[in-house]
Short mmCIF file of C-alpha atoms and ligand atoms in Angstrom, two decimals:
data_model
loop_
_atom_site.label_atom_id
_atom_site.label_comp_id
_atom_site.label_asym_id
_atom_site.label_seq_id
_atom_site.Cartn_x
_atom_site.Cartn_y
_atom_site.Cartn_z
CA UNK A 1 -22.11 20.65 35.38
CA UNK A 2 -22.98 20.90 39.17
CA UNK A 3 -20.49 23.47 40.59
CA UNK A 4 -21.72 22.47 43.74
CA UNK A 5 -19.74 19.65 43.52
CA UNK A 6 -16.43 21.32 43.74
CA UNK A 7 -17.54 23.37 47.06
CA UNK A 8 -15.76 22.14 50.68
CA UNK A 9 -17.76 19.86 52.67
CA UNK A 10 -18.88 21.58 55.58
CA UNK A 11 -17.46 20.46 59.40
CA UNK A 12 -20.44 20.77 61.45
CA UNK A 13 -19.13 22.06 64.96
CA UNK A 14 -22.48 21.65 66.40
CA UNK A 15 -23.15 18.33 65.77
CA UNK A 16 -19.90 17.36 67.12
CA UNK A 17 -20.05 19.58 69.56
CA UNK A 18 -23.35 17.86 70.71
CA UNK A 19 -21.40 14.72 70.78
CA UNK A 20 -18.72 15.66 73.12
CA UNK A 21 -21.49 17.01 76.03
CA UNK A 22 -23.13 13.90 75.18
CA UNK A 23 -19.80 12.16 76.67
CA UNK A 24 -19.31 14.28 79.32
CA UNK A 25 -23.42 14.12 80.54
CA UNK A 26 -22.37 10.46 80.61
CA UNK A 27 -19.24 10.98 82.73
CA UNK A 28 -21.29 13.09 85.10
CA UNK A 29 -23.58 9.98 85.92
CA UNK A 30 -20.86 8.07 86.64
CA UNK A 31 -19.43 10.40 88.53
CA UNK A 32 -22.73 11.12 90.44
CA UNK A 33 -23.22 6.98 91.28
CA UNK A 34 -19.98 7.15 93.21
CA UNK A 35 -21.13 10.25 95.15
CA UNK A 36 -19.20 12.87 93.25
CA UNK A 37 -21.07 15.66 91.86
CA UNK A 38 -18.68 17.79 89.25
CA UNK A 39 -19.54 21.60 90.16
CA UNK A 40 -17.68 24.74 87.87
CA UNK A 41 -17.43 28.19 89.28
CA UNK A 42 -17.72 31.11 87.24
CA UNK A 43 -16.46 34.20 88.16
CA UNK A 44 -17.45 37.27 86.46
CA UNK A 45 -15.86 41.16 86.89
CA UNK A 46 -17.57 43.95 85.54
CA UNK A 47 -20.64 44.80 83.28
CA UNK A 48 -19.28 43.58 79.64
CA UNK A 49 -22.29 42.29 77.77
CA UNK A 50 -19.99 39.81 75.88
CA UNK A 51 -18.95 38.19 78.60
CA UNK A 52 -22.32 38.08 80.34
CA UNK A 53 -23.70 36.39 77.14
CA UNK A 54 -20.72 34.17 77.35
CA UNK A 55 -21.29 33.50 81.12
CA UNK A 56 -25.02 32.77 80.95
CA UNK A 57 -24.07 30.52 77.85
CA UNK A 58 -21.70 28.36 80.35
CA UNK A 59 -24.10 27.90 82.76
CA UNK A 60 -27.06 26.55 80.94
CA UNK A 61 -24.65 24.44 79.50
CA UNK A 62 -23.27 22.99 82.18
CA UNK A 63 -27.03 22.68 83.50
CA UNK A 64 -27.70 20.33 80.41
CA UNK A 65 -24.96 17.56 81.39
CA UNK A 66 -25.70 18.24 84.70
CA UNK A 67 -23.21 20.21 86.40
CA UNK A 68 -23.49 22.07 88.94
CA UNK A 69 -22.63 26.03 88.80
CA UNK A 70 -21.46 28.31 91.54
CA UNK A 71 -21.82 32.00 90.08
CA UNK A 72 -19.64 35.03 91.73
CA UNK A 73 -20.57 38.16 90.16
CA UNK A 74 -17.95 41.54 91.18
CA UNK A 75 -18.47 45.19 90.00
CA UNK A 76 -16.05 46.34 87.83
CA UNK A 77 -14.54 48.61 90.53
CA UNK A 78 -13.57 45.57 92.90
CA UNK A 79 -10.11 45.63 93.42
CA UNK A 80 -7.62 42.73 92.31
CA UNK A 81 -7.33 41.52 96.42
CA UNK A 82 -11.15 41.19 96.44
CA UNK A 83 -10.99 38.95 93.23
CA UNK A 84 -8.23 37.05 94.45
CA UNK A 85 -9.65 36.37 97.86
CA UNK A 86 -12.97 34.99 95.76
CA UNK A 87 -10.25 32.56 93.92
CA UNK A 88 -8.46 31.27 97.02
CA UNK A 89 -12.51 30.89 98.75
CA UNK A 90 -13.61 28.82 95.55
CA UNK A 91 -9.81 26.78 95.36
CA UNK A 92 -10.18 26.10 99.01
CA UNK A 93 -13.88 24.21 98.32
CA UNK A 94 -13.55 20.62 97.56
CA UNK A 95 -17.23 21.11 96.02
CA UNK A 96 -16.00 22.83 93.16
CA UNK A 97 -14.34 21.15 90.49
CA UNK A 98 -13.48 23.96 87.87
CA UNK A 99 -13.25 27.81 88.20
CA UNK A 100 -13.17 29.96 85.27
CA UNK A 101 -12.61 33.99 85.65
CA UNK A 102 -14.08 35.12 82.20
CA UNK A 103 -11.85 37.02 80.42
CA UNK A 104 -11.08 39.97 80.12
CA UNK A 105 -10.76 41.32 83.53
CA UNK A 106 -11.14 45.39 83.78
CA UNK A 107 -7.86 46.88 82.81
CA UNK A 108 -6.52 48.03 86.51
CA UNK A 109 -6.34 44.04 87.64
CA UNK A 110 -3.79 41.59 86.44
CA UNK A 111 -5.03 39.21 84.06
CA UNK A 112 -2.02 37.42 84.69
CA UNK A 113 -2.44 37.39 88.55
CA UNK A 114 -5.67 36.11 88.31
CA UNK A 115 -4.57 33.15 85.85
CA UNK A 116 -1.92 31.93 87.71
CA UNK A 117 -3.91 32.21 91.60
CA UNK A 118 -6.40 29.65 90.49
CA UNK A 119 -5.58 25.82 91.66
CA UNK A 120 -4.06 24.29 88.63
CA UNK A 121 -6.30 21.72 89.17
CA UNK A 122 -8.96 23.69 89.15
CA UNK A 123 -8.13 25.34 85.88
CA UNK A 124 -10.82 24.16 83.58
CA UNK A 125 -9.26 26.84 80.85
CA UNK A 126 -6.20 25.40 81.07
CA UNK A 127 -4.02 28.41 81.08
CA UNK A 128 -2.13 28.10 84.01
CA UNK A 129 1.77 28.09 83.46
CA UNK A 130 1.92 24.40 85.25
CA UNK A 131 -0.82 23.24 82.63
CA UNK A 132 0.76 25.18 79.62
CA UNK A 133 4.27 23.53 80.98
CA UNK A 134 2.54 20.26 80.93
CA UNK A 135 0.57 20.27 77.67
CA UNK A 136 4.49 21.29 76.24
CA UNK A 137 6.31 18.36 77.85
CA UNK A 138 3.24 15.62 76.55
CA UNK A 139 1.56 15.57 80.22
CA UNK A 140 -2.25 14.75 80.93
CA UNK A 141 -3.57 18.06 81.85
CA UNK A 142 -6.13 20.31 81.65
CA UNK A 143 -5.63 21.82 77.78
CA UNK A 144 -7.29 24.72 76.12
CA UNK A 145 -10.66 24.38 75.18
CA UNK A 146 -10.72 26.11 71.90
CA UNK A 147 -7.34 23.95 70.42
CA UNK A 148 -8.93 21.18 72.46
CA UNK A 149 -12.24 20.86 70.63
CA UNK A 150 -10.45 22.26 67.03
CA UNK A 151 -8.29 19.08 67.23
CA UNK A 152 -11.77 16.86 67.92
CA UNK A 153 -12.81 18.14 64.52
CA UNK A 154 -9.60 17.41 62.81
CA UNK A 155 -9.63 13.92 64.13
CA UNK A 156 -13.21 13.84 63.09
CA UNK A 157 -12.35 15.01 59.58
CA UNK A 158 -9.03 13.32 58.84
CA UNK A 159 -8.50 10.78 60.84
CA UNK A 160 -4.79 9.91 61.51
CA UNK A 161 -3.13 13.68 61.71
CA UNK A 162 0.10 12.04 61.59
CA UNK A 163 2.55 12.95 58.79
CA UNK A 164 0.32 16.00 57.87
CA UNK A 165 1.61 19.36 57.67
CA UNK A 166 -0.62 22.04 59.36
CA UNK A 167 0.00 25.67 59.46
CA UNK A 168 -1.48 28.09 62.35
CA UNK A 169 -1.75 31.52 61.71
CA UNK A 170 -1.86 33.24 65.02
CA UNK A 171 0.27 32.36 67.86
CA UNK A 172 -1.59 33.72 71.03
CA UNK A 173 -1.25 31.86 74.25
CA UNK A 174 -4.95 31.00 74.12
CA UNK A 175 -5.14 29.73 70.93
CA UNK A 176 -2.28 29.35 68.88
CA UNK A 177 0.54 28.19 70.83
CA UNK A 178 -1.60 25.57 72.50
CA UNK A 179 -3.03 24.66 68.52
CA UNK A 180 0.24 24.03 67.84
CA UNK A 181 1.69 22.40 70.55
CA UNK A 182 -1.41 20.22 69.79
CA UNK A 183 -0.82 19.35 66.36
CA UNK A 184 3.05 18.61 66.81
CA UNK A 185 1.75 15.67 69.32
CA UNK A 186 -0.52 14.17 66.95
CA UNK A 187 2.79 14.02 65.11
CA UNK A 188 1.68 16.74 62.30
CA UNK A 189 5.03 19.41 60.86
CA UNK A 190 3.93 22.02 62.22
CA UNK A 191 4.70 25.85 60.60
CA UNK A 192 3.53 28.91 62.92
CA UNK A 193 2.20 32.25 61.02
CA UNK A 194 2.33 35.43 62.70
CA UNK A 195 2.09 39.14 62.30
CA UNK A 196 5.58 39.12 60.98
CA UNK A 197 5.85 36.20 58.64
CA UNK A 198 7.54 37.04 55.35
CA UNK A 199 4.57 35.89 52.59
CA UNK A 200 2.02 33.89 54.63
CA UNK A 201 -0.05 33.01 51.75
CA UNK A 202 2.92 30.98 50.40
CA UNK A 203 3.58 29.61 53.62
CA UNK A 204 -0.37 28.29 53.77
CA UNK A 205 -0.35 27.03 50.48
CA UNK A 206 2.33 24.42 51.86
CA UNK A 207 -0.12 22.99 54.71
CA UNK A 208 -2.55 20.10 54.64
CA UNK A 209 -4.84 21.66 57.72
CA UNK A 210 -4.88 24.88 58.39
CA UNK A 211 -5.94 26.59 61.80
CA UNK A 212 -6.87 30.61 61.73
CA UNK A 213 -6.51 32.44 64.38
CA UNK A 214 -6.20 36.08 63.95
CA UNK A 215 -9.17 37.94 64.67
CA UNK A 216 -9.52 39.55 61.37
CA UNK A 217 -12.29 39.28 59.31
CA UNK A 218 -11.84 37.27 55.94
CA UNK A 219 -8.00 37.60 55.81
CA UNK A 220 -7.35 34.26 54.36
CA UNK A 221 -9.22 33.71 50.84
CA UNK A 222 -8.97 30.72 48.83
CA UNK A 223 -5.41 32.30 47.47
CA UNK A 224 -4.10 31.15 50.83
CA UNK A 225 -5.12 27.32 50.43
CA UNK A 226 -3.48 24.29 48.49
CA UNK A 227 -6.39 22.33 46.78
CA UNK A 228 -7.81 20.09 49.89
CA UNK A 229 -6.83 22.03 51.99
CA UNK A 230 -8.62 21.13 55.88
CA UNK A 231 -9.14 24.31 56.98
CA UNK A 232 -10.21 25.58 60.85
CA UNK A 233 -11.66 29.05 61.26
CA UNK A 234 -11.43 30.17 65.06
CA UNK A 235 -11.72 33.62 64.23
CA UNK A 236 -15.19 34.99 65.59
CA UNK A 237 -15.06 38.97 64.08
CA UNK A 238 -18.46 41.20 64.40
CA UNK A 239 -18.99 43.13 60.90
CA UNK A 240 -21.32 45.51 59.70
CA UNK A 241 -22.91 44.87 56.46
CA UNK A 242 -25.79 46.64 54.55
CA UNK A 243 -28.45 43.95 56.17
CA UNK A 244 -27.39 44.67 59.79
CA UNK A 245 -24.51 43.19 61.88
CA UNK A 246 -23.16 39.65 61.21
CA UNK A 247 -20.37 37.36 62.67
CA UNK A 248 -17.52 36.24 60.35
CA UNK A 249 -14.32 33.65 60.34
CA UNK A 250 -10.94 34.93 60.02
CA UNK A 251 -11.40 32.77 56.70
CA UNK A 252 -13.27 34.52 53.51
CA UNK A 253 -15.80 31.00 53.62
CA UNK A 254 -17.39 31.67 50.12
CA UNK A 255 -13.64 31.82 48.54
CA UNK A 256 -12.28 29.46 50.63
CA UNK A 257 -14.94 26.36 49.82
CA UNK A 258 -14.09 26.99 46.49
CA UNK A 259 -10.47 25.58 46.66
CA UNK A 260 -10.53 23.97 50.37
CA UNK A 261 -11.29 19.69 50.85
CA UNK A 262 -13.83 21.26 54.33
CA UNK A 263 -13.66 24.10 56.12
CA UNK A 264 -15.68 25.26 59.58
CA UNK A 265 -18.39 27.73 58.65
CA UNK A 266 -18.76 30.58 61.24
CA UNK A 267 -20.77 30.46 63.39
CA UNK A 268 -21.53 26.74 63.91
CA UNK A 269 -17.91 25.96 63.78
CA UNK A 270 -15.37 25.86 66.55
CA UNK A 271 -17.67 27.63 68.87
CA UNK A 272 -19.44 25.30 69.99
CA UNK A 273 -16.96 22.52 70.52
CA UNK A 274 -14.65 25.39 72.71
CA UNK A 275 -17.88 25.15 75.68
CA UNK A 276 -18.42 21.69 75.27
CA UNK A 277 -14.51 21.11 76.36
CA UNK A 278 -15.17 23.74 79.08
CA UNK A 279 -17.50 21.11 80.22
CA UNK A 280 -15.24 18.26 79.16
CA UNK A 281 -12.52 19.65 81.25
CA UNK A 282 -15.16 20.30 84.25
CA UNK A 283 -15.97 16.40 84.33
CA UNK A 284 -12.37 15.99 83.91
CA UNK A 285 -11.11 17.77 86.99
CA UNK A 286 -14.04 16.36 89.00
CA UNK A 287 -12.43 12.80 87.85
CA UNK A 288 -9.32 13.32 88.82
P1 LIG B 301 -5.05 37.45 69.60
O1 LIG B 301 -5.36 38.85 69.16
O2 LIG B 301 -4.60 37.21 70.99
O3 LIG B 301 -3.94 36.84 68.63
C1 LIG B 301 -3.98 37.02 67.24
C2 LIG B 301 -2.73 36.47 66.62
O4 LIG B 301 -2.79 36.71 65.22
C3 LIG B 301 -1.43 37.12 67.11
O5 LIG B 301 -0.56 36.09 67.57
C4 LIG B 301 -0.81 37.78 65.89
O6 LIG B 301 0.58 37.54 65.76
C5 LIG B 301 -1.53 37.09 64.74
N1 LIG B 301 -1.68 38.02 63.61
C6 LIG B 301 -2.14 39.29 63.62
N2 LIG B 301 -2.14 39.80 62.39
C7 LIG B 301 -1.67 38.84 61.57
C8 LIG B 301 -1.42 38.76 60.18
N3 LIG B 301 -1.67 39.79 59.38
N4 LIG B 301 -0.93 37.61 59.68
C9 LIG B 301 -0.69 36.55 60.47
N5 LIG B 301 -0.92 36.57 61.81
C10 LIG B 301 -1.38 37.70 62.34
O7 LIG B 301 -6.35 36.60 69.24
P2 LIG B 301 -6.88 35.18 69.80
O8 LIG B 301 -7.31 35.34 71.19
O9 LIG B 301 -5.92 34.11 69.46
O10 LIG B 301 -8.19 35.01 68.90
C11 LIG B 301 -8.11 34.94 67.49
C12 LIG B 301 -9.52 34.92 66.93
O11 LIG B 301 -10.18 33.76 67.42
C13 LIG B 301 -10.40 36.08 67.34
O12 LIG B 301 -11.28 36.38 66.27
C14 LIG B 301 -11.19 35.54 68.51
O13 LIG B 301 -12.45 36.18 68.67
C15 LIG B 301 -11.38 34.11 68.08
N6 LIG B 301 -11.59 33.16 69.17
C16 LIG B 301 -12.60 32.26 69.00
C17 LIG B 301 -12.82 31.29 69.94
C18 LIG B 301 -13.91 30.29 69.70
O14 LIG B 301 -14.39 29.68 70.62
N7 LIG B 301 -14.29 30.07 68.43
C19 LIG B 301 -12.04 31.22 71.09
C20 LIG B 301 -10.98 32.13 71.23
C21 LIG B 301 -10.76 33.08 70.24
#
């Protein structure tokens, strides 16, 4: 017999994720024939290679569907009034459509500060408390990327959400809150696990879809999954292994496809769909 047969089909995040800047390049023309030219600033503090991999990543990106990036680069030793007063220059320019501070922001500035200055408008990331608010209440507003593009490959993979019951494990503001609050509108039951959930494997087994979200590598193995399962990895988690370093889910893949209906692999999952709604969001704000 073929055991390949059982496995979980694989949802390709980079295909779909290819579709989605396809969308927004087209957006961008239209935008551009009526004299509007969608621009996103990126702000970056500090020296973190991460986030300058993640930075350079946004802008060639947003090169591709053709917009526009405004770059401000501070040393790690600016002070929260200097990053603030690059905010209110960059909220102030009708030329720019979306600003993003890349995250995190050295430890003696408030990350919270910083969220909350930027024109919610402007707030391609969508965590402002006015867009958070609004995404709660069922408004049109600038939401998440990462649930954003996570629900694209649901509705890719399943179709109608409605009726389904999904389970989140992780209930950050970034990810899952905003996963959730997702899910519940596309009229899924929706169960939250966290860090103090009494027997989250039994909890798991319940759900139709399931979104991780923890950040720890390969916590959820194919004793965590009802046969069928739909299963979303967000977790991105750096190992070491004998052949060098490697990136991993949050979801133990090779168990997992054993017992799941499709699962994202890492990488080549959510990833790429969370910059393509970066860019989504961009053409969005521009529209508006
Ligand atoms: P976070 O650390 O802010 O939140 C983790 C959440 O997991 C917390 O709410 C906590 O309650 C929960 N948790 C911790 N231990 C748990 C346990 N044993 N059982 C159940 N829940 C538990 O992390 P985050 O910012 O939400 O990111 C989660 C993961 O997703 C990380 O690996 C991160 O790198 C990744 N991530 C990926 C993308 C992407 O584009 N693919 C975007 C954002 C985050």
């Amino acid at each position: 017999m073929n055991s390949s047969l059982k496995m979980a089909r694989d949802i390709d995040g980079k295909a779909m994720a290819a579709i989605v800047l396809d969308e927004a390049a087209a957006q961008v023309r239209e935008l551009a024939a009526q004299g509007i030219h969608p621009a996103l600033a990126v702000v970056l503090v500090g020296d973190d290679p991460a986030s300058h991999v993640y930075v350079r990543n946004k802008i060639l990106r947003a090169g591709e569907v053709g917009i526009r990036s405004v770059e401000r680069r501070l040393p790690a030793e600016c002070s929260e009034a200097q990053l603030l007063a690059v905010i209110a220059e960059l909220n102030a320019d009708p030329s720019v459509h979306g600003i993003l501070v890349q995250l995190p922001v050295p430890a003696h500035i408030n990350e919270q500060a910083v969220i909350h200055a930027i024109d919610p408008r402007k707030d391609v990331d969508g965590f402002h408390r006015e867009n958070v608010g609004g995404l709660v209440q069922g408004h049109e507003v600038l939401a998440p990327c990462t649930p954003s593009g996570c629900m694209r490959l649901l509705e890719q993979t399943c179709g109608d959400l409605s009726g389904k019951h999904a389970v989140v494990i992780g209930r950050s503001n970034i990810v899952g809150k905003p996963m959730a609050t997702l899910l519940l509108q596309a009229h899924c039951s929706v169960s939250i696990v966290h860090s103090r959930s009494v027997d989250a494997p039994a909890l798991c087994r319940l759900a139709d879809i399931v979104v991780a979200a923890v950040g720890k590598p390969r916590m959820i193995d194919a004793s965590w999954l009802k046969p069928g399962a739909v299963v979303i990895d967000v977790g991105i988690n750096r190992i070491d292994t004998p052949q060098g370093p490697r990136l991993v889910g949050d979801v133990d893949y090779d168990s997992a496809r054993l017992v799941a209906g499709a699962i994202t692999p890492v990488p080549g999952g959510v990833g790429p769909m969370t910059i393509a709604y970066l860019l989504k969001n961009t053409v969005e704000a521009a529209r508006r």
